[in-house]
XYZ file of C-alpha atoms in Angstrom:
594
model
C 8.949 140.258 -39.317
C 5.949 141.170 -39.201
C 3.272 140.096 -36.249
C 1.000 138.189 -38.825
C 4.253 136.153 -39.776
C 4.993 135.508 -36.451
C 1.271 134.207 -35.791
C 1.055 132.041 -38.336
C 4.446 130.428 -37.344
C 3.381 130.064 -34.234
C 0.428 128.213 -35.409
C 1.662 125.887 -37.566
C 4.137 124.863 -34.879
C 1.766 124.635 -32.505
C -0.309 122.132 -35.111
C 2.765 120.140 -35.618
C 3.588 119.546 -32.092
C -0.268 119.062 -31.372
C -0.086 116.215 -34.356
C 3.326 114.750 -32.990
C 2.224 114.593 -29.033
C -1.180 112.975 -29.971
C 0.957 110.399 -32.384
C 3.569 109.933 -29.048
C 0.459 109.086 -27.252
C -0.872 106.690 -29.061
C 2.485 104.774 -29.440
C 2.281 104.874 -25.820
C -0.910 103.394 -25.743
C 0.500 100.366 -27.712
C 3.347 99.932 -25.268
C 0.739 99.598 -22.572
C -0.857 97.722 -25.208
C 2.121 95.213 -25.694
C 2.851 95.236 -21.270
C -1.172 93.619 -21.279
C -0.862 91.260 -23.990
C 2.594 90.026 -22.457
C 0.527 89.198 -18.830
C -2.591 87.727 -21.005
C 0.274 85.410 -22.465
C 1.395 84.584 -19.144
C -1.811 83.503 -18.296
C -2.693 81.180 -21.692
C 0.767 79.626 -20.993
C -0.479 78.841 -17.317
C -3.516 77.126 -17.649
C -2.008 74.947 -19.983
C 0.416 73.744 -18.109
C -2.026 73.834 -15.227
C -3.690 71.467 -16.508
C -1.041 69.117 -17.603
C 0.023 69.220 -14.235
C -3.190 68.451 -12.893
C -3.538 65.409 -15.063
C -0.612 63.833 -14.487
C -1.317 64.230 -10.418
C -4.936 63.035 -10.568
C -3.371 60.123 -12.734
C -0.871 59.338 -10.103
C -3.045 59.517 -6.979
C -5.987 57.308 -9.682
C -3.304 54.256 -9.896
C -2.277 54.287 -6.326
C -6.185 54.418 -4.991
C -6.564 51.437 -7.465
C -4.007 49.376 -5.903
C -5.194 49.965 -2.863
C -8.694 49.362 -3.567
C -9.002 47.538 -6.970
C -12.154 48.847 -7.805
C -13.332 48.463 -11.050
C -14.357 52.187 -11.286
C -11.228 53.673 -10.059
C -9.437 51.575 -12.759
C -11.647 53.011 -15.466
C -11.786 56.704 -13.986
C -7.629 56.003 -14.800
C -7.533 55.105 -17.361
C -10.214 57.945 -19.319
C -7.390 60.388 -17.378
C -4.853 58.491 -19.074
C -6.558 59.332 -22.821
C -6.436 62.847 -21.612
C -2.965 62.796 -20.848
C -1.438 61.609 -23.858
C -2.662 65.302 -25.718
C 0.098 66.717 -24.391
C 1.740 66.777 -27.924
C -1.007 69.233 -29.143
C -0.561 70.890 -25.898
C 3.187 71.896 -26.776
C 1.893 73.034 -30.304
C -0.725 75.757 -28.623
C 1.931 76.230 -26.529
C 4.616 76.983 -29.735
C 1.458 78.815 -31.684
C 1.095 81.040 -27.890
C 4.553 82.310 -28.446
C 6.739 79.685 -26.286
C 10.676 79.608 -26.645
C 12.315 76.844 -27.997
C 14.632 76.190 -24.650
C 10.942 76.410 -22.794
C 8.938 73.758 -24.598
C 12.340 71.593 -24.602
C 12.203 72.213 -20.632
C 8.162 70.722 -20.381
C 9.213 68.353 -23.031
C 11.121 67.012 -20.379
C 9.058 67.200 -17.583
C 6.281 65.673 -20.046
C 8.513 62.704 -20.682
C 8.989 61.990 -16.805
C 5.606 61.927 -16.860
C 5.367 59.129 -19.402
C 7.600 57.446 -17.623
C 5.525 57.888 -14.361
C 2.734 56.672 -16.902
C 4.809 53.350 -17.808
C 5.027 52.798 -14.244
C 1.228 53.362 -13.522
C 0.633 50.683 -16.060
C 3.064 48.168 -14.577
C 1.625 48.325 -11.209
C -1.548 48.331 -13.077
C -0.472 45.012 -14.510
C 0.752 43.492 -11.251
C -2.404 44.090 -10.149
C -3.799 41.709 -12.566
C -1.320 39.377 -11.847
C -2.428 39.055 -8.059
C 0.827 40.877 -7.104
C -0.839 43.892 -4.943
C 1.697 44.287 -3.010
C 4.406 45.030 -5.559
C 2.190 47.197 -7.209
C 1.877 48.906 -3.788
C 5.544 48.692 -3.853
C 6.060 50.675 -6.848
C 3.602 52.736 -6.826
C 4.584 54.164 -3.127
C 8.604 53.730 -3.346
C 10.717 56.263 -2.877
C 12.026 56.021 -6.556
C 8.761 57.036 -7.775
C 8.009 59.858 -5.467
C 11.510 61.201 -6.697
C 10.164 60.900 -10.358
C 7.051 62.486 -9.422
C 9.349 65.572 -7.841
C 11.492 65.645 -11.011
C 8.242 66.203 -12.952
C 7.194 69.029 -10.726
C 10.661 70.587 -10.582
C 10.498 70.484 -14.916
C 7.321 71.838 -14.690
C 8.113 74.497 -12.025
C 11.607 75.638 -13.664
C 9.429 76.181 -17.241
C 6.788 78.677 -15.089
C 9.858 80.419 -13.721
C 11.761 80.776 -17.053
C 8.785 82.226 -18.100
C 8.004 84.479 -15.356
C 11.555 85.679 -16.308
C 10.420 86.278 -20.305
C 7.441 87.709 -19.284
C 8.407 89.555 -16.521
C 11.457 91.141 -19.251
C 9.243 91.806 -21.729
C 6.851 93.268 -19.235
C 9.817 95.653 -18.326
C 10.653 96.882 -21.260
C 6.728 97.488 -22.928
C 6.812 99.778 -19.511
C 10.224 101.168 -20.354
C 9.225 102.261 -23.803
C 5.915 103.437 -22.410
C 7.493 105.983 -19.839
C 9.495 106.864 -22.431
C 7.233 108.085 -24.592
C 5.325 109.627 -21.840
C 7.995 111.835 -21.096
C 8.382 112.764 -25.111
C 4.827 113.499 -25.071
C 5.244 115.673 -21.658
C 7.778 117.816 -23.451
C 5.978 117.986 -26.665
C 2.869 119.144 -24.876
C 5.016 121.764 -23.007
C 6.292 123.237 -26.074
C 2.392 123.464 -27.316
C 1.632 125.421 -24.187
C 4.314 127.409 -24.638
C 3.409 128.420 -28.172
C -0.261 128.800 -27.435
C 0.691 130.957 -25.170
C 2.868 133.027 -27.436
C -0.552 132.646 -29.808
C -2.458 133.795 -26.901
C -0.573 136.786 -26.133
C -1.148 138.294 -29.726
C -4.532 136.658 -31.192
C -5.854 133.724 -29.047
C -6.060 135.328 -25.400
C -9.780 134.556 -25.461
C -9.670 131.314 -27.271
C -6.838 129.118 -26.187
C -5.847 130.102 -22.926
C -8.403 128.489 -20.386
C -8.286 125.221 -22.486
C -4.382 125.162 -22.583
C -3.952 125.771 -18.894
C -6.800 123.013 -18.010
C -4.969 120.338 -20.233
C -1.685 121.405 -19.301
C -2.833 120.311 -15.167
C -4.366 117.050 -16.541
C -0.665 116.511 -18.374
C 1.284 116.736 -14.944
C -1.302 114.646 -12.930
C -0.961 111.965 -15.698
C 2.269 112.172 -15.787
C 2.692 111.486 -12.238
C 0.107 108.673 -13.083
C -2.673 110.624 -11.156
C -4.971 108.464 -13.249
C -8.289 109.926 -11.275
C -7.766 113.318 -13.068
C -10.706 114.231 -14.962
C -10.283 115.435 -18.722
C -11.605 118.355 -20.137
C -14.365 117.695 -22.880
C -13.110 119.835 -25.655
C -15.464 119.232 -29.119
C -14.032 121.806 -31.187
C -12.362 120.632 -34.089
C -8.685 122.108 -33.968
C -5.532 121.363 -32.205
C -7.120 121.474 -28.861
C -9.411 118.899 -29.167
C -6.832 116.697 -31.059
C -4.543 117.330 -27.791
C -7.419 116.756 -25.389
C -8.935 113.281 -27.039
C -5.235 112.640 -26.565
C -5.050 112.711 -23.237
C -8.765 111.292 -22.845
C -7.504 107.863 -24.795
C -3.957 108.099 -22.533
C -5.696 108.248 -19.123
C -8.303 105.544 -20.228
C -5.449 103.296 -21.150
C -3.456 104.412 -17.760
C -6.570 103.446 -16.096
C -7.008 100.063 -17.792
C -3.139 99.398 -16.880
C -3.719 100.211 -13.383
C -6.491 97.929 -13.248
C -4.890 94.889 -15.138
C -1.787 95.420 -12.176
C -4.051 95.384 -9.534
C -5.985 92.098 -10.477
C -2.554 90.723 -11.726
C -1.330 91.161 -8.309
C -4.366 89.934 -6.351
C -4.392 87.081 -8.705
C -0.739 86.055 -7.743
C -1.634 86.855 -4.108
C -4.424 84.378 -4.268
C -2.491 82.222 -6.597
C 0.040 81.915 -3.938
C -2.204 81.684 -1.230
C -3.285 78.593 -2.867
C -0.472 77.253 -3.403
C 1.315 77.610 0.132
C -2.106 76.430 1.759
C -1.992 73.289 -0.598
C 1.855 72.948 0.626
C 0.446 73.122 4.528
C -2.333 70.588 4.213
C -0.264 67.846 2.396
C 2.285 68.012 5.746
C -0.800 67.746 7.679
C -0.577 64.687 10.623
C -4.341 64.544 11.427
C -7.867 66.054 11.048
C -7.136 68.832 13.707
C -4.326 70.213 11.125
C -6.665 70.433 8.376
C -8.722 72.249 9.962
C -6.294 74.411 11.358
C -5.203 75.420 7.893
C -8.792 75.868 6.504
C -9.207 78.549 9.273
C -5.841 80.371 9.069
C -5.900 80.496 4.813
C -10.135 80.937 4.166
C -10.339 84.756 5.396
C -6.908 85.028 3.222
C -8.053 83.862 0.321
C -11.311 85.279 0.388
C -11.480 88.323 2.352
C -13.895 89.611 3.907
C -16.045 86.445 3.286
C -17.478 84.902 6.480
C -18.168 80.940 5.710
C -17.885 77.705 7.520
C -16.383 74.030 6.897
C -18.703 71.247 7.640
C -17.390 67.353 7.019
C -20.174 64.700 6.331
C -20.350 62.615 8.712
C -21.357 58.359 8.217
C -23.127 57.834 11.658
C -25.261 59.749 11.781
C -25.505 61.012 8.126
C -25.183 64.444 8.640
C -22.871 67.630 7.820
C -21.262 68.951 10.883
C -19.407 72.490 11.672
C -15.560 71.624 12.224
C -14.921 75.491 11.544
C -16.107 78.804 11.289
C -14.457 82.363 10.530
C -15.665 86.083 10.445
C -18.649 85.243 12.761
C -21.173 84.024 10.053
C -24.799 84.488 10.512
C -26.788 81.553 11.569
C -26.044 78.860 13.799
C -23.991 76.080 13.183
C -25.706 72.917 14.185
C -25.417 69.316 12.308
C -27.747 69.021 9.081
C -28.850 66.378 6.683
C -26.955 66.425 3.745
C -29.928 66.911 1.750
C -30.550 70.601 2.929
C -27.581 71.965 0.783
C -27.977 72.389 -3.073
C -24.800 72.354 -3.566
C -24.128 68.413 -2.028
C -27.350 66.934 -3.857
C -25.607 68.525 -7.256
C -21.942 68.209 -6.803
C -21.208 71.278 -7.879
C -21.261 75.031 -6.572
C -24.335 76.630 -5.803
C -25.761 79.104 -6.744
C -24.604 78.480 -10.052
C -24.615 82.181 -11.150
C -23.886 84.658 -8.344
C -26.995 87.621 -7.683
C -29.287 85.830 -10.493
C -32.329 84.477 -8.960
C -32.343 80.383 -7.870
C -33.830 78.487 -4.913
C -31.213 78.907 -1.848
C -29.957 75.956 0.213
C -32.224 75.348 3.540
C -29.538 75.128 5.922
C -28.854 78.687 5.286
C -30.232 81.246 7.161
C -32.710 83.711 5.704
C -30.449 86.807 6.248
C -27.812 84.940 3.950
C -29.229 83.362 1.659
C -29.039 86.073 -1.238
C -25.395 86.499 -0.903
C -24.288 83.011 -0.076
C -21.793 80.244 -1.704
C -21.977 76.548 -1.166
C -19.214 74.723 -2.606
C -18.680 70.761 -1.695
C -15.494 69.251 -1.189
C -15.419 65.974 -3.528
C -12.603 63.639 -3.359
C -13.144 60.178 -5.453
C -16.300 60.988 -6.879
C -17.685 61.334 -3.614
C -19.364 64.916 -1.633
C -16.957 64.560 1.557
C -17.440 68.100 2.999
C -19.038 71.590 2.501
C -17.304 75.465 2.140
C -20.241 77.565 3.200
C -19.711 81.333 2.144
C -22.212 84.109 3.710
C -22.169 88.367 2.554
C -20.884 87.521 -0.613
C -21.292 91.052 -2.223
C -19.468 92.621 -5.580
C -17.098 94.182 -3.802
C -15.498 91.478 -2.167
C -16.486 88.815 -4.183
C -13.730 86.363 -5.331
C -13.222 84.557 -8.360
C -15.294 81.508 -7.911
C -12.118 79.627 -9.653
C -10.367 80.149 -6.623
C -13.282 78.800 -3.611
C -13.527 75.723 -6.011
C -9.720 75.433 -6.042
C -9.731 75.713 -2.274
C -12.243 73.455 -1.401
C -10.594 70.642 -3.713
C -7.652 70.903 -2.079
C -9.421 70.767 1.138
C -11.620 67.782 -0.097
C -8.169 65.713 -1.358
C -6.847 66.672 2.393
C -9.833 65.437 4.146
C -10.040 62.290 2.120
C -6.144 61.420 2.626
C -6.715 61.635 6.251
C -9.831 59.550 6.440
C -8.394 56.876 4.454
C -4.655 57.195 6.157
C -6.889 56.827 9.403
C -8.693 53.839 8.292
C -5.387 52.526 7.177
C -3.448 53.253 10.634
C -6.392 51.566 12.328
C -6.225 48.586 10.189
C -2.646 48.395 11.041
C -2.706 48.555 15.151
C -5.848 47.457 16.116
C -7.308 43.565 15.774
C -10.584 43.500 13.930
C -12.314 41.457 15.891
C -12.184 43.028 19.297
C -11.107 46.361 18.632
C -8.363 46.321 21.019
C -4.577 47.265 19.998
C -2.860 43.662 18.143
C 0.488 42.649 19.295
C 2.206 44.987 16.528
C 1.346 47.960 18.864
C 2.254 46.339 22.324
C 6.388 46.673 21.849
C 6.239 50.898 21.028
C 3.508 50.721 24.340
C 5.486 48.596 26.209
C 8.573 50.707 25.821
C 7.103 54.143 26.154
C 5.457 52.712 29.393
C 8.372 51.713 30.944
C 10.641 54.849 30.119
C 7.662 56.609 31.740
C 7.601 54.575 34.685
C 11.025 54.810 35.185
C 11.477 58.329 34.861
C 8.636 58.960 37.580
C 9.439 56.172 39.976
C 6.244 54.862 39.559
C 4.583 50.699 38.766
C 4.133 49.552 35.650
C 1.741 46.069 35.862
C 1.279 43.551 33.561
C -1.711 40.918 33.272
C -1.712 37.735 30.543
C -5.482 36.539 29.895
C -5.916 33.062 28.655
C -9.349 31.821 28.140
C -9.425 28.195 29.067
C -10.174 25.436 27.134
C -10.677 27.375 24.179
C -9.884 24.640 21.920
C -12.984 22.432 23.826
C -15.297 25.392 22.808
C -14.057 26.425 19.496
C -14.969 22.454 18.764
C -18.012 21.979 19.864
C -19.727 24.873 18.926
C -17.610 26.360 16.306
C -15.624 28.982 15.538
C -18.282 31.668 14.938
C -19.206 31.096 18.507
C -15.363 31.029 19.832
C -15.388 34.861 17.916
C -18.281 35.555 20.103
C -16.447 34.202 22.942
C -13.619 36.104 22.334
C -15.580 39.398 21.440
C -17.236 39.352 24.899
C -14.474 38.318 26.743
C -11.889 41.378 25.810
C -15.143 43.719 25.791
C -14.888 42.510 29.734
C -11.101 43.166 30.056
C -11.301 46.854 28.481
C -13.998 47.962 30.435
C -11.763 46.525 33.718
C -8.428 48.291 32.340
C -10.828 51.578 31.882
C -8.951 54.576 31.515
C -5.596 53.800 33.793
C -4.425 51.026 31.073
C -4.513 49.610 28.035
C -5.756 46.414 26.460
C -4.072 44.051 23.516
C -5.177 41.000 22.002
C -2.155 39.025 22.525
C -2.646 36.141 20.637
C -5.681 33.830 19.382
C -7.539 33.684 22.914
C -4.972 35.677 24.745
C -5.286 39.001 26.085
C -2.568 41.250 27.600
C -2.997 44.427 29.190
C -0.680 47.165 30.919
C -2.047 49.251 34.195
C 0.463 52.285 34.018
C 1.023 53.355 37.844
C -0.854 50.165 39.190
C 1.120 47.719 42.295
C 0.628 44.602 42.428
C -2.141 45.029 44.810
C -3.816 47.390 41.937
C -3.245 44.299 39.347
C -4.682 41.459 41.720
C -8.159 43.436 41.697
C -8.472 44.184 38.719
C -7.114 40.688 37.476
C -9.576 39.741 40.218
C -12.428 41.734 38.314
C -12.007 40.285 35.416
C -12.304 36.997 36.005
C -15.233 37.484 38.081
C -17.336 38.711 35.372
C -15.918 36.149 32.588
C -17.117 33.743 35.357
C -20.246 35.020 35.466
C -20.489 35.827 31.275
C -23.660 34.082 30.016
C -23.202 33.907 25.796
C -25.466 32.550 23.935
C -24.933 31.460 19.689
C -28.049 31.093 18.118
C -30.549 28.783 20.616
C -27.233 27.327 22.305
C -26.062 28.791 25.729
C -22.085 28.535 25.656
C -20.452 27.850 28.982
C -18.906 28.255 31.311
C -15.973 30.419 30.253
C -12.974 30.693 32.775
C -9.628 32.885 32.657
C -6.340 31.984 34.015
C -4.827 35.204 34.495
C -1.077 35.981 35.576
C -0.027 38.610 37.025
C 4.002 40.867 36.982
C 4.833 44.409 38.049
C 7.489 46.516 37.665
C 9.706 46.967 39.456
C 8.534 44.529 42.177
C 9.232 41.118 39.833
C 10.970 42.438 36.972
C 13.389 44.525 35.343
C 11.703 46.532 31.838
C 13.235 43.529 29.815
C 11.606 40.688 31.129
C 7.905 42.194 32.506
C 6.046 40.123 29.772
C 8.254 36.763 30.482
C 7.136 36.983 34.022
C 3.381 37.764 33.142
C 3.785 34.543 30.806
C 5.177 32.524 33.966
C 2.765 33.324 36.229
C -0.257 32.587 33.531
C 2.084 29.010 32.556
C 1.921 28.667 36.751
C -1.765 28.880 36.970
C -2.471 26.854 34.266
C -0.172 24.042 35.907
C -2.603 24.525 39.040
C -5.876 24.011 37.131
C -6.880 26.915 35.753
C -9.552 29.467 36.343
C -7.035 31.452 38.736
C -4.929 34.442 39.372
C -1.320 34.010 40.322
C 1.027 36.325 40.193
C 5.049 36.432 39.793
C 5.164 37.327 43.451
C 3.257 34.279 44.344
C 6.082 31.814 42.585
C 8.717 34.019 44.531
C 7.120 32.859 47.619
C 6.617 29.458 46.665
């Protein structure tokens, strides 16, 4: 055969492989193609359901602040959630038109119809409400029956994400399957090109073909090894060789685009999960210190390399003060008037758009200010707290989704332990006087006396009973026995001071336990107190009320009783110097003696 023969064999060979590799390649590129749109899917499917979820929970939490409160504007903020709610119809039809399976939207159109049933509840507590029946609505609304519904929802909810993490995740699997698969046909298709270039190259081409074949033929290995940095050679002529090498340009650009679509997949489930355990942490939180605690441990996490602080408002003064700090950010971190921050007075993030120009927030410092984030925590409608970000810069900038996700969750923490607080204090101390109520004295009484009787140590008693109450609650009213009352346990906390505790035991009767305190300990304070009751001048209005006297008895443990009758023996003693006129101490000892 002759040599010319041979050549042109060669050649057309080589075109035909060059034509088949480029066409492998671009298949390729639509299995990488296929792998993106699957994780874009996975996304769409997401939000929606992200926000269905997010309804129905800010629903939820709406009714139950409602029956607690019964404010007008929580009941309408419900109820324009509510409207929102009931689109979750359309919702599964984007969610069919998305590319949902049939045994998925059946598994939310379950989870959606404990949520209507949630809903039916909502409006029956709603309704007992409006029939004056606030307590069964706080009944219902905070049983255990519909906390369970609420978890069935979120279990429905949860098992649809995971059945289609598994689609996704399959379908993910095999796009990458069929993509290294044709990778490797394209490898060997390219390596039979070389070889027959070379063949060319040894007869005709020497000159022409060989430095571009062995330059593509190193890019070919690196990208098959997905050494995506490899630089392609720029070859312009029109012929095989430039066919092969915008080939390989278009398969690295797509490697590269893969690459980067895995890496922000997997930060985004990193942060995504971030989220979601730090969400987890702060609703088993006890008490402010927790929340805090979990703001400092998950901030750097989620946004690292971001310095930034936590600042709660606080009522009195009215003022935003540092309760955290991480990454040493710039500035000090004194209390400052709400006012100073952009972000509070707008109730919203701020800047609004990161590195365009705006006016920066005055409690920042001047070093900062350029590459800062404010972000308020709102909970009810309400700016409750601040997420202060400092060296903000594109490299390490997060997705502002993400701060604003954090700092809600943060602001719903904050506000649950505020009002829990507010609701704890309502529930063991008396309004009037600020001292513990009677419903707090038996868990006192008993952790007292376990103490007491573990170290060997007194435990004393005192009954207060201002006399002839009655006498001034009728002659000057009962506005003036509140003062009267006010002043006199004011007296008999400040005499308790830090070894004891103070109750209101009844309408004008006081109790208090001195842990560690004799008898001898007991008698002066007891005597204390009623010196300065004695002494109390109180005046209502223009008229001077008085005098006000105590009778005050006195028992200690274990000198006059065993830890299930110290209170009966307090009462004695106080019923004993009430039989001897009042305006006296005597204590259980005394009646031992008599």
């Amino acid at each position: 055969m002759r040599i010319a023969t041979i050549t042109n064999w060669a050649y057309g060979a080589t075109v035909c492989l060059t034509i088949a590799s480029g066409v492998v390649m671009i298949l390729a590129s639509n299995a990488d193609s296929v792998e993106r749109q699957a994780v874009k899917q996975r996304q769409q499917f997401d939000q929606i359901t992200e926000e269905v979820e997010t309804d129905a929970w800010m629903l939820s939490d709406l009714a139950r602040l409602y029956v607690i409160k019964k404010e007008p504007a929580i009941l309408d903020e419900f109820q324009q959630k509510e409207s929102v709610l009931k689109r979750t119809e359309h919702r599964m039809v984007q969610l069919k038109d998305a590319g949902a399976t049939s045994g998925e939207l059946m598994l939310l159109g379950e989870g959606l119809k404990i949520i209507d049933e949630l809903q039916d509840e909502q409006q029956a507590a709603l309704s007992s409400v409006a029939r004056g029946e606030g307590q069964q609505a706080v009944d219902l609304l905070f049983g255990s029956a519909y906390e369970l519904e609420i978890e069935r929802a979120q279990r429905q909810i949860d098992h649809f994400r995971q059945m289609l993490d598994s689609r996704i995740i399959a379908e993910v699997q095999a796009a990458t399957k069929t993509s290294k698969t044709l990778r490797t046909a394209s490898e060997i298709m390219v390596g039979l090109t070389a070889l027959l270039f070379l063949f060319v190259l040894g007869f005709i081409l020497k000159r022409r073909v060989l430095r571009p074949v062995v330059r593509l033929s190193d890019v070919v290995h690196r990208l098959a090894s997905q050494d995506y940095a490899v630089e392609t050679p720029n070859f312009n002529q029109i012929d095989e060789i430039g066919d092969m090498a915008q080939a390989i340009h278009i398969f690295r650009e797509n490697g590269l685009a893969r690459q980067r679509l895995e890496r922000e997949r997997d930060a985004d489930w990193a942060i995504r999960e971030l989220l979601a355990r730090m969400t987890q942490r702060l609703q088993g939180c006890e008490n402010f210190a927790d929340v805090i605690n979990v703001a400092e441990l998950f901030a750097p996490n989620v946004a690292p390399g971001v310095a930034g602080r936590l600042y709660i408002l606080e009522r009195d003064p009215w003022q935003m003060r540092c309760v955290a700090e991480w990454l040493d950010p710039d500035g000090d971190n004194h209390p400052f008037d709400s006012d100073a921050c952009w972000a509070i007075r707008r109730g919203q993030s701020h800047p609004p758009v990161s590195g365009e120009p705006d006016i920066a927030c005055y409690h920042l410092p001047p070093s900062s200010a350029d590459c800062s984030l404010c972000v308020p925590l709102i909970a009810q409608g309400e700016a409750i707290g601040l997420l202060s970000f400092q060296n903000i810069t594109p490299d390490n900038a997060p997705a502002r989704a993400y701060l604003e996700l954090m700092a809600e969750a943060l602001g719903l923490a904050l506000a649950n332990q505020r009002l829990r607080d507010a609701l704890l204090e309502k529930a063991l101390f008396d309004p009037l006087t600020g001292l513990r109520n009677r419903h707090h004295l038996d868990d006192t009484l008993r952790t007292q006396l376990a103490q007491a009787m573990r170290s060997s140590e007194s435990l004393s008693c005192l009954m207060i009973d201002i006399d002839h109450f009655k006498t001034i609650n009728d002659r000057y009213g009962h506005e003036a026995g509140d003062e009267v009352i006010k002043s006199v346990a004011g007296i008999v906390k400040r005499a308790v001071r830090d070894g004891g505790m103070a109750f209101r035991y009844g309408g004008e009767e006081f109790l208090a336990l001195l842990a560690g305190a004799n008898e001898d300990a007991a008698f002066a304070c007891a005597s204390e107190i009623h010196r300065e009751v004695h002494t109390l001048s109180i005046r209502y209005g223009l008229t001077e009320i008085g005098p006000v006297d105590v009778s005050i008895g006195i028992a200690s443990y274990p000198q006059h009783a065993q830890s299930d009758n110290l209170l009966r023996a307090a009462d004695v003693a106080l019923y004993r110097a009430k039989e001897l006129g009042r305006s006296r101490i005597v204590s259980f000892g005394m009646l031992k003696a008599e």
